[in-house]
Amino acid sequence: MENLRIPGPTPLPNEVLQAMTKQMINHRGAEFEQILIGVTDKLKQLFQTKGDVFLLTGSGTAGLEAAIVNTLSPEDKVLSVSIGVFGERFATIAQQFGAEVIPLRFEWGKPADADAVRQALQTEPKIKAVLVTHNETSTGITNDLASISSVVKEFNKLLLVDAISGLGSINLPVDDWHCDVTVTASQKGWMAPPGLAMVSVSQEAWQAHSRARMPRFYWDFAQAKSYLEKGQTPWTPAISTVFALSASLEMMLKEGLPNIIARHARVSQATREGIKSLGLSLFAEESYASNTVTAVWSSDGLDAKKLLQILREEHQIVLAGGQQRLDGKIFRIGHLGWVTEDDIKTVISALRVVLPQAGFKG
Ligand SMILES: Cc1ncc(COP(=O)(O)O)c(C=O)c1O
């Protein structure tokens, strides 16, 4: 079996694997109703919200599209705060649906600056919504969402958050930080397989929904809400993934959110220490380095692609490369969901062996 250490999908605990193999049930019957209500209630606890939470059948990007089409109209001005690949994707979706996107880009490898967000909102008062990535998986950086959120709310703007690779692993109190739509996905820290986007919707987001004119059908939050009141989803859900998520959320609540957050902090610290002990350089400064994914410079002669290949073929360890302009320049270690310090020790030990074989002279 491969030791999968990419930033999602993640390995699954046995309880979750077993839950996935259950026989199909009627998605409009009483048994599914009970599971869906239970899953929704558990997600609200882990999102730290009293607002609505919906399951959408699709990957995380579906949730990002849903956030846009449910709250905005063509030609609305939106501020896109982008620090990497996924910040750019969120902006592209808004643009495709006709929003006027005002980009606020930061150097890849750095977090967003809340003062620059304030300046942008001062410069353009017509901005309706701000798009932000909580945890930028492509660079391994967690934004200071609390500070960004307080600026966005100084100006009473809608805050749409891509929390796909952070929520459930890194603290993100959705209500306290006034996130209007918050998006995550089952294959990240939730220890479940891919197939579901999970989204929270605030009261302000509902008000925006009532005015929003972008085309929407499959992702319409109003449909999701009216069906959830009956214990259903509007369209046939990914039932096996819901079974799996139900089992993983049970495990998460048993561990407790503060313990999960602390475990991710410990494991990421161990990852960074391990990387430094090998003579490698971290891509992100530690003060804003992500607790779910660590990006590492491919320096001192290291051929990152060769490194990943040898790790996979000879040690059955799967790490991730860099994306887009970071391709070949960094590699990334995912440490989210079902992960302990021992899993990371295995990765670091293998790296110690493989680095010289992949040209590293550090
Ligand atoms: C921060 C972030 N946003 C968006 C996505 C896209 O999610 P998906 O691949 O599930 O559509 C990912 C997936 O890696 C992500 O990490």
mmCIF file of C-alpha atoms and ligand atoms in Angstrom:
data_model
loop_
_atom_site.group_PDB
_atom_site.id
_atom_site.type_symbol
_atom_site.label_atom_id
_atom_site.label_comp_id
_atom_site.label_asym_id
_atom_site.label_seq_id
_atom_site.Cartn_x
_atom_site.Cartn_y
_atom_site.Cartn_z
ATOM 1 C CA MET A 1 0.000 0.000 0.000
ATOM 2 C CA GLU A 2 1.256 3.480 -0.832
ATOM 3 C CA ASN A 3 1.899 5.997 1.928
ATOM 4 C CA LEU A 4 -0.102 8.882 0.458
ATOM 5 C CA ARG A 5 1.222 12.220 1.739
ATOM 6 C CA ILE A 6 -0.211 14.666 -0.764
ATOM 7 C CA PRO A 7 -2.493 17.516 0.371
ATOM 8 C CA GLY A 8 -5.648 15.515 -0.399
ATOM 9 C CA PRO A 9 -6.976 12.995 -1.060
ATOM 10 C CA THR A 10 -5.638 11.599 2.196
ATOM 11 C CA PRO A 11 -5.440 8.030 3.506
ATOM 12 C CA LEU A 12 -8.658 6.824 5.146
ATOM 13 C CA PRO A 13 -9.044 5.123 8.538
ATOM 14 C CA ASN A 14 -10.484 1.587 8.508
ATOM 15 C CA GLU A 15 -13.798 2.712 10.031
ATOM 16 C CA VAL A 16 -14.245 5.082 7.083
ATOM 17 C CA LEU A 17 -13.245 2.479 4.490
ATOM 18 C CA GLN A 18 -15.787 0.074 5.943
ATOM 19 C CA ALA A 19 -18.535 2.688 5.957
ATOM 20 C CA MET A 20 -17.935 3.292 2.241
ATOM 21 C CA THR A 21 -18.666 -0.322 1.361
ATOM 22 C CA LYS A 22 -22.186 -0.337 2.821
ATOM 23 C CA GLN A 23 -25.076 -1.346 0.559
ATOM 24 C CA MET A 24 -27.032 1.490 -1.128
ATOM 25 C CA ILE A 25 -30.118 2.906 0.548
ATOM 26 C CA ASN A 26 -33.007 5.057 -0.636
ATOM 27 C CA HIS A 27 -31.736 8.632 -0.643
ATOM 28 C CA ARG A 28 -35.338 9.790 -0.057
ATOM 29 C CA GLY A 29 -35.931 7.385 2.841
ATOM 30 C CA ALA A 30 -35.825 7.628 6.639
ATOM 31 C CA GLU A 31 -32.381 6.028 7.029
ATOM 32 C CA PHE A 32 -30.687 8.542 4.742
ATOM 33 C CA GLU A 33 -32.588 11.385 6.433
ATOM 34 C CA GLN A 34 -31.120 10.380 9.784
ATOM 35 C CA ILE A 35 -27.589 10.186 8.375
ATOM 36 C CA LEU A 36 -27.855 13.514 6.542
ATOM 37 C CA ILE A 37 -29.223 15.329 9.602
ATOM 38 C CA GLY A 38 -26.434 13.815 11.722
ATOM 39 C CA VAL A 39 -23.702 14.744 9.235
ATOM 40 C CA THR A 40 -25.025 18.301 8.916
ATOM 41 C CA ASP A 41 -25.173 18.746 12.673
ATOM 42 C CA LYS A 42 -21.613 17.454 13.135
ATOM 43 C CA LEU A 43 -20.316 19.679 10.340
ATOM 44 C CA LYS A 44 -21.894 22.726 12.013
ATOM 45 C CA GLN A 45 -19.966 21.910 15.185
ATOM 46 C CA LEU A 46 -16.691 21.567 13.289
ATOM 47 C CA PHE A 47 -17.342 24.686 11.169
ATOM 48 C CA GLN A 48 -18.164 26.467 14.479
ATOM 49 C CA THR A 49 -21.313 27.898 12.936
ATOM 50 C CA LYS A 50 -24.978 28.197 13.744
ATOM 51 C CA GLY A 51 -25.689 29.083 10.114
ATOM 52 C CA ASP A 52 -26.672 26.699 7.338
ATOM 53 C CA VAL A 53 -24.331 23.968 6.146
ATOM 54 C CA PHE A 54 -24.985 22.031 2.940
ATOM 55 C CA LEU A 55 -23.440 19.000 1.269
ATOM 56 C CA LEU A 56 -22.985 19.445 -2.481
ATOM 57 C CA THR A 57 -22.085 16.469 -4.642
ATOM 58 C CA GLY A 58 -18.929 17.584 -6.410
ATOM 59 C CA SER A 59 -15.333 18.402 -5.559
ATOM 60 C CA GLY A 60 -14.151 21.524 -3.776
ATOM 61 C CA THR A 61 -14.276 23.577 -6.967
ATOM 62 C CA ALA A 62 -18.031 22.924 -7.112
ATOM 63 C CA GLY A 63 -18.288 24.608 -3.721
ATOM 64 C CA LEU A 64 -16.312 27.611 -5.000
ATOM 65 C CA GLU A 65 -18.633 27.925 -8.002
ATOM 66 C CA ALA A 66 -21.648 27.603 -5.676
ATOM 67 C CA ALA A 67 -20.297 30.406 -3.454
ATOM 68 C CA ILE A 68 -20.072 32.709 -6.486
ATOM 69 C CA VAL A 69 -23.317 31.943 -8.313
ATOM 70 C CA ASN A 70 -25.441 32.028 -5.169
ATOM 71 C CA THR A 71 -24.338 35.467 -4.014
ATOM 72 C CA LEU A 72 -23.366 37.559 -7.056
ATOM 73 C CA SER A 73 -24.723 39.036 -10.278
ATOM 74 C CA PRO A 74 -22.942 39.588 -13.595
ATOM 75 C CA GLU A 75 -20.941 42.837 -13.528
ATOM 76 C CA ASP A 76 -20.696 42.862 -9.741
ATOM 77 C CA LYS A 77 -17.283 44.040 -8.629
ATOM 78 C CA VAL A 78 -15.392 41.506 -6.527
ATOM 79 C CA LEU A 79 -12.000 41.803 -4.896
ATOM 80 C CA SER A 80 -9.905 38.685 -5.420
ATOM 81 C CA VAL A 81 -7.234 38.285 -2.747
ATOM 82 C CA SER A 82 -4.873 35.770 -4.270
ATOM 83 C CA ILE A 83 -1.665 34.179 -2.972
ATOM 84 C CA GLY A 84 -1.409 31.185 -5.297
ATOM 85 C CA VAL A 85 -2.984 28.736 -7.720
ATOM 86 C CA PHE A 86 -6.263 28.318 -5.860
ATOM 87 C CA GLY A 87 -6.761 32.039 -5.278
ATOM 88 C CA GLU A 88 -6.462 32.442 -9.063
ATOM 89 C CA ARG A 89 -9.002 29.658 -9.640
ATOM 90 C CA PHE A 90 -11.593 31.321 -7.382
ATOM 91 C CA ALA A 91 -11.145 34.583 -9.341
ATOM 92 C CA THR A 92 -11.436 32.779 -12.683
ATOM 93 C CA ILE A 93 -14.780 31.246 -11.685
ATOM 94 C CA ALA A 94 -16.138 34.681 -10.747
ATOM 95 C CA GLN A 95 -14.858 36.095 -14.028
ATOM 96 C CA GLN A 96 -16.419 33.272 -16.080
ATOM 97 C CA PHE A 97 -19.808 34.089 -14.580
ATOM 98 C CA GLY A 98 -19.436 37.739 -15.535
ATOM 99 C CA ALA A 99 -18.196 39.396 -12.347
ATOM 100 C CA GLU A 100 -15.761 42.277 -12.669
ATOM 101 C CA VAL A 101 -12.779 40.900 -10.811
ATOM 102 C CA ILE A 102 -10.369 43.336 -9.190
ATOM 103 C CA PRO A 103 -7.210 41.338 -8.499
ATOM 104 C CA LEU A 104 -5.139 41.863 -5.378
ATOM 105 C CA ARG A 105 -2.210 39.512 -5.871
ATOM 106 C CA PHE A 106 0.592 38.765 -3.450
ATOM 107 C CA GLU A 107 3.899 37.134 -4.217
ATOM 108 C CA TRP A 108 3.615 33.326 -4.203
ATOM 109 C CA GLY A 109 5.185 32.269 -0.924
ATOM 110 C CA LYS A 110 3.791 35.224 1.043
ATOM 111 C CA PRO A 111 0.441 35.657 2.813
ATOM 112 C CA ALA A 112 -2.089 38.378 2.007
ATOM 113 C CA ASP A 113 -1.728 41.703 3.789
ATOM 114 C CA ALA A 114 -4.893 42.931 5.510
ATOM 115 C CA ASP A 115 -3.849 46.593 5.103
ATOM 116 C CA ALA A 116 -3.625 46.129 1.345
ATOM 117 C CA VAL A 117 -7.154 44.684 1.436
ATOM 118 C CA ARG A 118 -8.302 47.799 3.322
ATOM 119 C CA GLN A 119 -6.654 50.035 0.750
ATOM 120 C CA ALA A 120 -8.317 48.165 -2.127
ATOM 121 C CA LEU A 121 -11.729 48.441 -0.484
ATOM 122 C CA GLN A 122 -11.177 52.160 0.129
ATOM 123 C CA THR A 123 -10.162 52.712 -3.488
ATOM 124 C CA GLU A 124 -13.199 50.940 -4.945
ATOM 125 C CA PRO A 125 -16.330 51.397 -2.797
ATOM 126 C CA LYS A 126 -18.518 49.491 -5.278
ATOM 127 C CA ILE A 127 -16.909 46.137 -4.460
ATOM 128 C CA LYS A 128 -19.631 43.690 -3.359
ATOM 129 C CA ALA A 129 -17.635 40.700 -2.189
ATOM 130 C CA VAL A 130 -14.122 39.656 -1.269
ATOM 131 C CA LEU A 131 -12.759 36.250 -2.312
ATOM 132 C CA VAL A 132 -10.062 34.834 -0.031
ATOM 133 C CA THR A 133 -8.192 31.560 0.313
ATOM 134 C CA HIS A 134 -7.851 30.471 3.932
ATOM 135 C CA ASN A 135 -5.056 27.956 3.330
ATOM 136 C CA GLU A 136 -3.268 28.163 -0.031
ATOM 137 C CA THR A 137 -2.391 24.548 -0.806
ATOM 138 C CA SER A 138 -0.127 25.407 -3.750
ATOM 139 C CA THR A 139 2.322 27.372 -1.590
ATOM 140 C CA GLY A 140 1.684 25.955 1.896
ATOM 141 C CA ILE A 141 0.581 29.242 3.422
ATOM 142 C CA THR A 142 -2.251 30.066 5.794
ATOM 143 C CA ASN A 143 -3.641 33.569 5.506
ATOM 144 C CA ASP A 144 -4.461 35.607 8.604
ATOM 145 C CA LEU A 145 -8.161 35.245 7.909
ATOM 146 C CA ALA A 146 -9.220 36.828 11.231
ATOM 147 C CA SER A 147 -7.475 40.104 10.291
ATOM 148 C CA ILE A 148 -8.656 40.013 6.674
ATOM 149 C CA SER A 149 -12.201 39.303 7.803
ATOM 150 C CA SER A 150 -12.261 42.208 10.242
ATOM 151 C CA VAL A 151 -11.173 44.558 7.427
ATOM 152 C CA VAL A 152 -13.785 43.138 5.034
ATOM 153 C CA LYS A 153 -16.469 43.642 7.678
ATOM 154 C CA GLU A 154 -15.319 47.235 8.419
ATOM 155 C CA PHE A 155 -16.616 47.859 4.902
ATOM 156 C CA ASN A 156 -19.649 45.544 5.246
ATOM 157 C CA LYS A 157 -18.648 43.427 2.271
ATOM 158 C CA LEU A 158 -19.516 39.821 1.664
ATOM 159 C CA LEU A 159 -16.677 37.426 2.558
ATOM 160 C CA LEU A 160 -16.415 34.258 0.431
ATOM 161 C CA VAL A 161 -13.769 31.865 1.733
ATOM 162 C CA ASP A 162 -11.995 28.959 0.073
ATOM 163 C CA ALA A 163 -11.222 26.949 3.218
ATOM 164 C CA ILE A 164 -10.953 23.694 1.264
ATOM 165 C CA SER A 165 -7.612 22.524 2.660
ATOM 166 C CA GLY A 166 -7.779 24.233 6.060
ATOM 167 C CA LEU A 167 -11.184 23.839 7.649
ATOM 168 C CA GLY A 168 -11.437 20.937 10.065
ATOM 169 C CA SER A 169 -7.640 20.935 10.533
ATOM 170 C CA ILE A 170 -6.694 24.557 11.256
ATOM 171 C CA ASN A 171 -8.809 26.783 13.517
ATOM 172 C CA LEU A 172 -11.439 28.667 11.518
ATOM 173 C CA PRO A 173 -14.416 29.754 13.632
ATOM 174 C CA VAL A 174 -16.772 30.525 10.766
ATOM 175 C CA ASP A 175 -19.267 32.642 12.766
ATOM 176 C CA ASP A 176 -16.714 34.513 14.876
ATOM 177 C CA TRP A 177 -14.769 35.429 11.732
ATOM 178 C CA HIS A 178 -17.950 36.424 9.865
ATOM 179 C CA CYS A 179 -17.372 34.195 6.864
ATOM 180 C CA ASP A 180 -20.433 34.439 4.620
ATOM 181 C CA VAL A 181 -19.800 31.392 2.465
ATOM 182 C CA THR A 182 -17.104 28.956 3.576
ATOM 183 C CA VAL A 183 -16.143 26.064 1.331
ATOM 184 C CA THR A 184 -14.339 22.831 2.103
ATOM 185 C CA ALA A 185 -14.188 19.361 0.531
ATOM 186 C CA SER A 186 -14.425 15.806 1.836
ATOM 187 C CA GLN A 187 -11.013 14.598 0.600
ATOM 188 C CA LYS A 188 -8.999 17.085 2.679
ATOM 189 C CA GLY A 189 -8.720 17.109 6.485
ATOM 190 C CA TRP A 190 -12.052 15.324 6.838
ATOM 191 C CA MET A 191 -10.588 11.813 6.375
ATOM 192 C CA ALA A 192 -13.197 10.990 3.733
ATOM 193 C CA PRO A 193 -12.924 10.201 0.022
ATOM 194 C CA PRO A 194 -13.442 12.863 -2.676
ATOM 195 C CA GLY A 195 -16.986 13.564 -3.831
ATOM 196 C CA LEU A 196 -18.503 16.181 -1.559
ATOM 197 C CA ALA A 197 -18.099 19.908 -1.150
ATOM 198 C CA MET A 198 -19.360 21.215 2.182
ATOM 199 C CA VAL A 199 -20.426 24.848 2.418
ATOM 200 C CA SER A 200 -21.662 27.158 5.156
ATOM 201 C CA VAL A 201 -24.033 30.028 4.377
ATOM 202 C CA SER A 202 -24.534 33.072 6.634
ATOM 203 C CA GLN A 203 -27.598 35.315 6.949
ATOM 204 C CA GLU A 204 -25.799 37.999 4.907
ATOM 205 C CA ALA A 205 -25.121 35.414 2.212
ATOM 206 C CA TRP A 206 -28.840 34.591 2.112
ATOM 207 C CA GLN A 207 -29.636 38.282 1.639
ATOM 208 C CA ALA A 208 -27.150 38.378 -1.236
ATOM 209 C CA HIS A 209 -28.716 35.184 -2.595
ATOM 210 C CA SER A 210 -32.106 36.852 -2.867
ATOM 211 C CA ARG A 211 -30.593 39.559 -5.134
ATOM 212 C CA ALA A 212 -28.043 37.434 -7.020
ATOM 213 C CA ARG A 213 -28.691 36.939 -10.744
ATOM 214 C CA MET A 214 -25.853 34.721 -11.925
ATOM 215 C CA PRO A 215 -27.246 31.551 -13.548
ATOM 216 C CA ARG A 216 -27.637 28.727 -11.053
ATOM 217 C CA PHE A 217 -29.532 25.496 -10.938
ATOM 218 C CA TYR A 218 -27.606 22.474 -9.620
ATOM 219 C CA TRP A 219 -25.812 24.532 -6.971
ATOM 220 C CA ASP A 220 -28.763 26.661 -5.846
ATOM 221 C CA PHE A 221 -28.572 27.024 -2.054
ATOM 222 C CA ALA A 222 -32.349 27.578 -1.874
ATOM 223 C CA GLN A 223 -32.889 24.084 -3.308
ATOM 224 C CA ALA A 224 -30.347 22.626 -0.869
ATOM 225 C CA LYS A 225 -32.098 24.329 2.049
ATOM 226 C CA SER A 226 -35.641 23.328 1.152
ATOM 227 C CA TYR A 227 -34.615 19.680 0.625
ATOM 228 C CA LEU A 228 -32.503 19.580 3.795
ATOM 229 C CA GLU A 229 -35.647 20.560 5.715
ATOM 230 C CA LYS A 230 -37.051 17.231 4.476
ATOM 231 C CA GLY A 231 -33.830 15.359 5.322
ATOM 232 C CA GLN A 232 -32.791 15.131 1.670
ATOM 233 C CA THR A 233 -30.547 16.660 -0.947
ATOM 234 C CA PRO A 234 -32.183 18.071 -4.087
ATOM 235 C CA TRP A 235 -30.292 15.732 -6.423
ATOM 236 C CA THR A 236 -29.033 12.178 -5.906
ATOM 237 C CA PRO A 237 -26.107 12.519 -3.483
ATOM 238 C CA ALA A 238 -22.802 10.596 -3.480
ATOM 239 C CA ILE A 239 -24.277 8.200 -0.911
ATOM 240 C CA SER A 240 -21.091 6.184 -0.271
ATOM 241 C CA THR A 241 -19.130 9.369 0.384
ATOM 242 C CA VAL A 242 -21.855 10.517 2.786
ATOM 243 C CA PHE A 243 -21.559 7.155 4.632
ATOM 244 C CA ALA A 244 -17.803 7.662 4.822
ATOM 245 C CA LEU A 245 -18.102 11.251 5.997
ATOM 246 C CA SER A 246 -20.592 10.228 8.660
ATOM 247 C CA ALA A 247 -18.019 7.766 10.062
ATOM 248 C CA SER A 248 -15.108 10.220 9.836
ATOM 249 C CA LEU A 249 -17.043 13.043 11.515
ATOM 250 C CA GLU A 250 -17.883 10.658 14.350
ATOM 251 C CA MET A 251 -14.144 10.032 14.784
ATOM 252 C CA MET A 252 -13.368 13.754 14.568
ATOM 253 C CA LEU A 253 -15.859 14.689 17.265
ATOM 254 C CA LYS A 254 -14.543 11.911 19.474
ATOM 255 C CA GLU A 255 -11.026 13.353 19.129
ATOM 256 C CA GLY A 256 -12.394 16.873 19.640
ATOM 257 C CA LEU A 257 -11.751 19.917 17.453
ATOM 258 C CA PRO A 258 -9.133 21.533 19.773
ATOM 259 C CA ASN A 259 -7.188 18.237 19.825
ATOM 260 C CA ILE A 260 -7.405 17.898 16.040
ATOM 261 C CA ILE A 261 -6.128 21.446 15.595
ATOM 262 C CA ALA A 262 -3.304 20.821 18.099
ATOM 263 C CA ARG A 263 -2.360 17.542 16.360
ATOM 264 C CA HIS A 264 -2.086 19.306 12.997
ATOM 265 C CA ALA A 265 0.071 22.008 14.604
ATOM 266 C CA ARG A 266 2.346 19.358 16.148
ATOM 267 C CA VAL A 267 2.634 17.270 12.987
ATOM 268 C CA SER A 268 3.392 20.312 10.831
ATOM 269 C CA GLN A 269 6.024 21.474 13.326
ATOM 270 C CA ALA A 270 7.613 18.005 13.177
ATOM 271 C CA THR A 271 7.535 18.191 9.366
ATOM 272 C CA ARG A 272 9.265 21.570 9.281
ATOM 273 C CA GLU A 273 11.870 20.479 11.845
ATOM 274 C CA GLY A 274 12.501 17.291 9.867
ATOM 275 C CA ILE A 275 12.916 19.204 6.605
ATOM 276 C CA LYS A 276 15.378 21.639 8.171
ATOM 277 C CA SER A 277 17.343 18.760 9.722
ATOM 278 C CA LEU A 278 17.913 17.423 6.193
ATOM 279 C CA GLY A 279 19.474 20.729 5.111
ATOM 280 C CA LEU A 280 16.476 21.629 2.923
ATOM 281 C CA SER A 281 14.829 25.076 2.943
ATOM 282 C CA LEU A 282 11.170 25.726 3.688
ATOM 283 C CA PHE A 283 9.324 27.656 0.970
ATOM 284 C CA ALA A 284 7.240 29.613 3.506
ATOM 285 C CA GLU A 285 8.353 31.491 6.582
ATOM 286 C CA GLU A 286 7.321 29.536 9.645
ATOM 287 C CA SER A 287 5.142 32.315 11.079
ATOM 288 C CA TYR A 288 2.595 31.779 8.301
ATOM 289 C CA ALA A 289 3.437 28.233 7.167
ATOM 290 C CA SER A 290 0.405 25.985 6.800
ATOM 291 C CA ASN A 291 -0.390 23.257 9.306
ATOM 292 C CA THR A 292 -1.789 20.992 6.567
ATOM 293 C CA VAL A 293 0.825 21.188 3.805
ATOM 294 C CA THR A 294 4.539 21.988 3.791
ATOM 295 C CA ALA A 295 6.224 23.300 0.667
ATOM 296 C CA VAL A 296 9.975 22.740 0.324
ATOM 297 C CA TRP A 297 12.448 24.428 -2.031
ATOM 298 C CA SER A 298 14.062 22.147 -4.530
ATOM 299 C CA SER A 299 17.540 23.639 -4.023
ATOM 300 C CA ASP A 300 21.209 22.616 -4.102
ATOM 301 C CA GLY A 301 21.006 20.439 -7.198
ATOM 302 C CA LEU A 302 17.850 18.601 -6.127
ATOM 303 C CA ASP A 303 15.734 17.290 -9.000
ATOM 304 C CA ALA A 304 12.253 17.368 -7.403
ATOM 305 C CA LYS A 305 10.658 15.175 -10.068
ATOM 306 C CA LYS A 306 13.327 12.500 -9.680
ATOM 307 C CA LEU A 307 12.929 12.723 -5.902
ATOM 308 C CA LEU A 308 9.170 12.104 -6.096
ATOM 309 C CA GLN A 309 9.700 9.233 -8.531
ATOM 310 C CA ILE A 310 12.267 7.418 -6.361
ATOM 311 C CA LEU A 311 10.167 7.968 -3.223
ATOM 312 C CA ARG A 312 7.164 6.476 -4.978
ATOM 313 C CA GLU A 313 8.887 3.553 -6.687
ATOM 314 C CA GLU A 314 11.328 2.515 -3.976
ATOM 315 C CA HIS A 315 9.657 3.648 -0.748
ATOM 316 C CA GLN A 316 5.950 3.682 -1.695
ATOM 317 C CA ILE A 317 5.720 7.254 -0.402
ATOM 318 C CA VAL A 318 3.731 9.689 -2.540
ATOM 319 C CA LEU A 319 4.450 13.404 -2.162
ATOM 320 C CA ALA A 320 3.214 16.261 -4.365
ATOM 321 C CA GLY A 321 5.155 18.444 -6.766
ATOM 322 C CA GLY A 322 4.778 22.172 -7.355
ATOM 323 C CA GLN A 323 1.906 23.539 -9.415
ATOM 324 C CA GLN A 324 2.057 25.847 -12.440
ATOM 325 C CA ARG A 325 5.002 28.240 -12.121
ATOM 326 C CA LEU A 326 6.235 26.317 -9.054
ATOM 327 C CA ASP A 327 6.479 23.084 -11.059
ATOM 328 C CA GLY A 328 9.963 21.619 -10.507
ATOM 329 C CA LYS A 329 10.820 24.402 -8.034
ATOM 330 C CA ILE A 330 9.200 22.988 -4.900
ATOM 331 C CA PHE A 331 7.759 19.751 -3.594
ATOM 332 C CA ARG A 332 4.975 19.476 -1.027
ATOM 333 C CA ILE A 333 4.208 17.166 1.869
ATOM 334 C CA GLY A 334 0.559 16.827 2.852
ATOM 335 C CA HIS A 335 -0.103 16.325 6.576
ATOM 336 C CA LEU A 336 -3.820 16.626 7.041
ATOM 337 C CA GLY A 337 -6.600 14.383 8.215
ATOM 338 C CA TRP A 338 -5.494 10.930 9.320
ATOM 339 C CA VAL A 339 -1.857 11.708 10.121
ATOM 340 C CA THR A 340 0.492 11.452 13.084
ATOM 341 C CA GLU A 341 4.088 12.433 13.845
ATOM 342 C CA ASP A 342 5.145 8.830 13.110
ATOM 343 C CA ASP A 343 3.820 9.104 9.544
ATOM 344 C CA ILE A 344 6.019 12.154 9.058
ATOM 345 C CA LYS A 345 9.052 10.452 10.627
ATOM 346 C CA THR A 346 8.711 7.768 7.937
ATOM 347 C CA VAL A 347 8.695 10.444 5.222
ATOM 348 C CA ILE A 348 11.714 12.255 6.663
ATOM 349 C CA SER A 349 13.683 8.986 7.007
ATOM 350 C CA ALA A 350 12.975 8.097 3.381
ATOM 351 C CA LEU A 351 13.929 11.603 2.250
ATOM 352 C CA ARG A 352 17.258 11.237 4.065
ATOM 353 C CA VAL A 353 18.026 8.200 1.898
ATOM 354 C CA VAL A 354 16.639 9.495 -1.390
ATOM 355 C CA LEU A 355 17.856 13.127 -1.412
ATOM 356 C CA PRO A 356 21.462 12.318 -2.501
ATOM 357 C CA GLN A 357 20.091 9.935 -5.175
ATOM 358 C CA ALA A 358 18.047 12.854 -6.544
ATOM 359 C CA GLY A 359 21.064 15.139 -6.825
ATOM 360 C CA PHE A 360 20.801 17.052 -3.532
ATOM 361 C CA LYS A 361 24.192 18.430 -2.471
ATOM 362 C CA GLY A 362 23.100 20.442 0.553
HETATM 363 C C1 LIG B 1 -7.264 25.606 -1.416
HETATM 364 C C2 LIG B 1 -7.904 24.757 -2.465
HETATM 365 N N1 LIG B 1 -8.873 25.291 -3.230
HETATM 366 C C3 LIG B 1 -9.479 24.582 -4.190
HETATM 367 C C4 LIG B 1 -9.140 23.274 -4.430
HETATM 368 C C5 LIG B 1 -9.830 22.514 -5.509
HETATM 369 O O1 LIG B 1 -10.565 21.479 -4.953
HETATM 370 P P1 LIG B 1 -11.035 20.233 -5.850
HETATM 371 O O2 LIG B 1 -9.813 19.665 -6.473
HETATM 372 O O3 LIG B 1 -11.644 19.336 -4.785
HETATM 373 O O4 LIG B 1 -12.022 20.735 -6.815
HETATM 374 C C6 LIG B 1 -8.135 22.674 -3.682
HETATM 375 C C7 LIG B 1 -7.704 21.277 -3.961
HETATM 376 O O5 LIG B 1 -6.558 20.931 -3.804
HETATM 377 C C8 LIG B 1 -7.502 23.436 -2.665
HETATM 378 O O6 LIG B 1 -6.548 22.891 -1.919
#
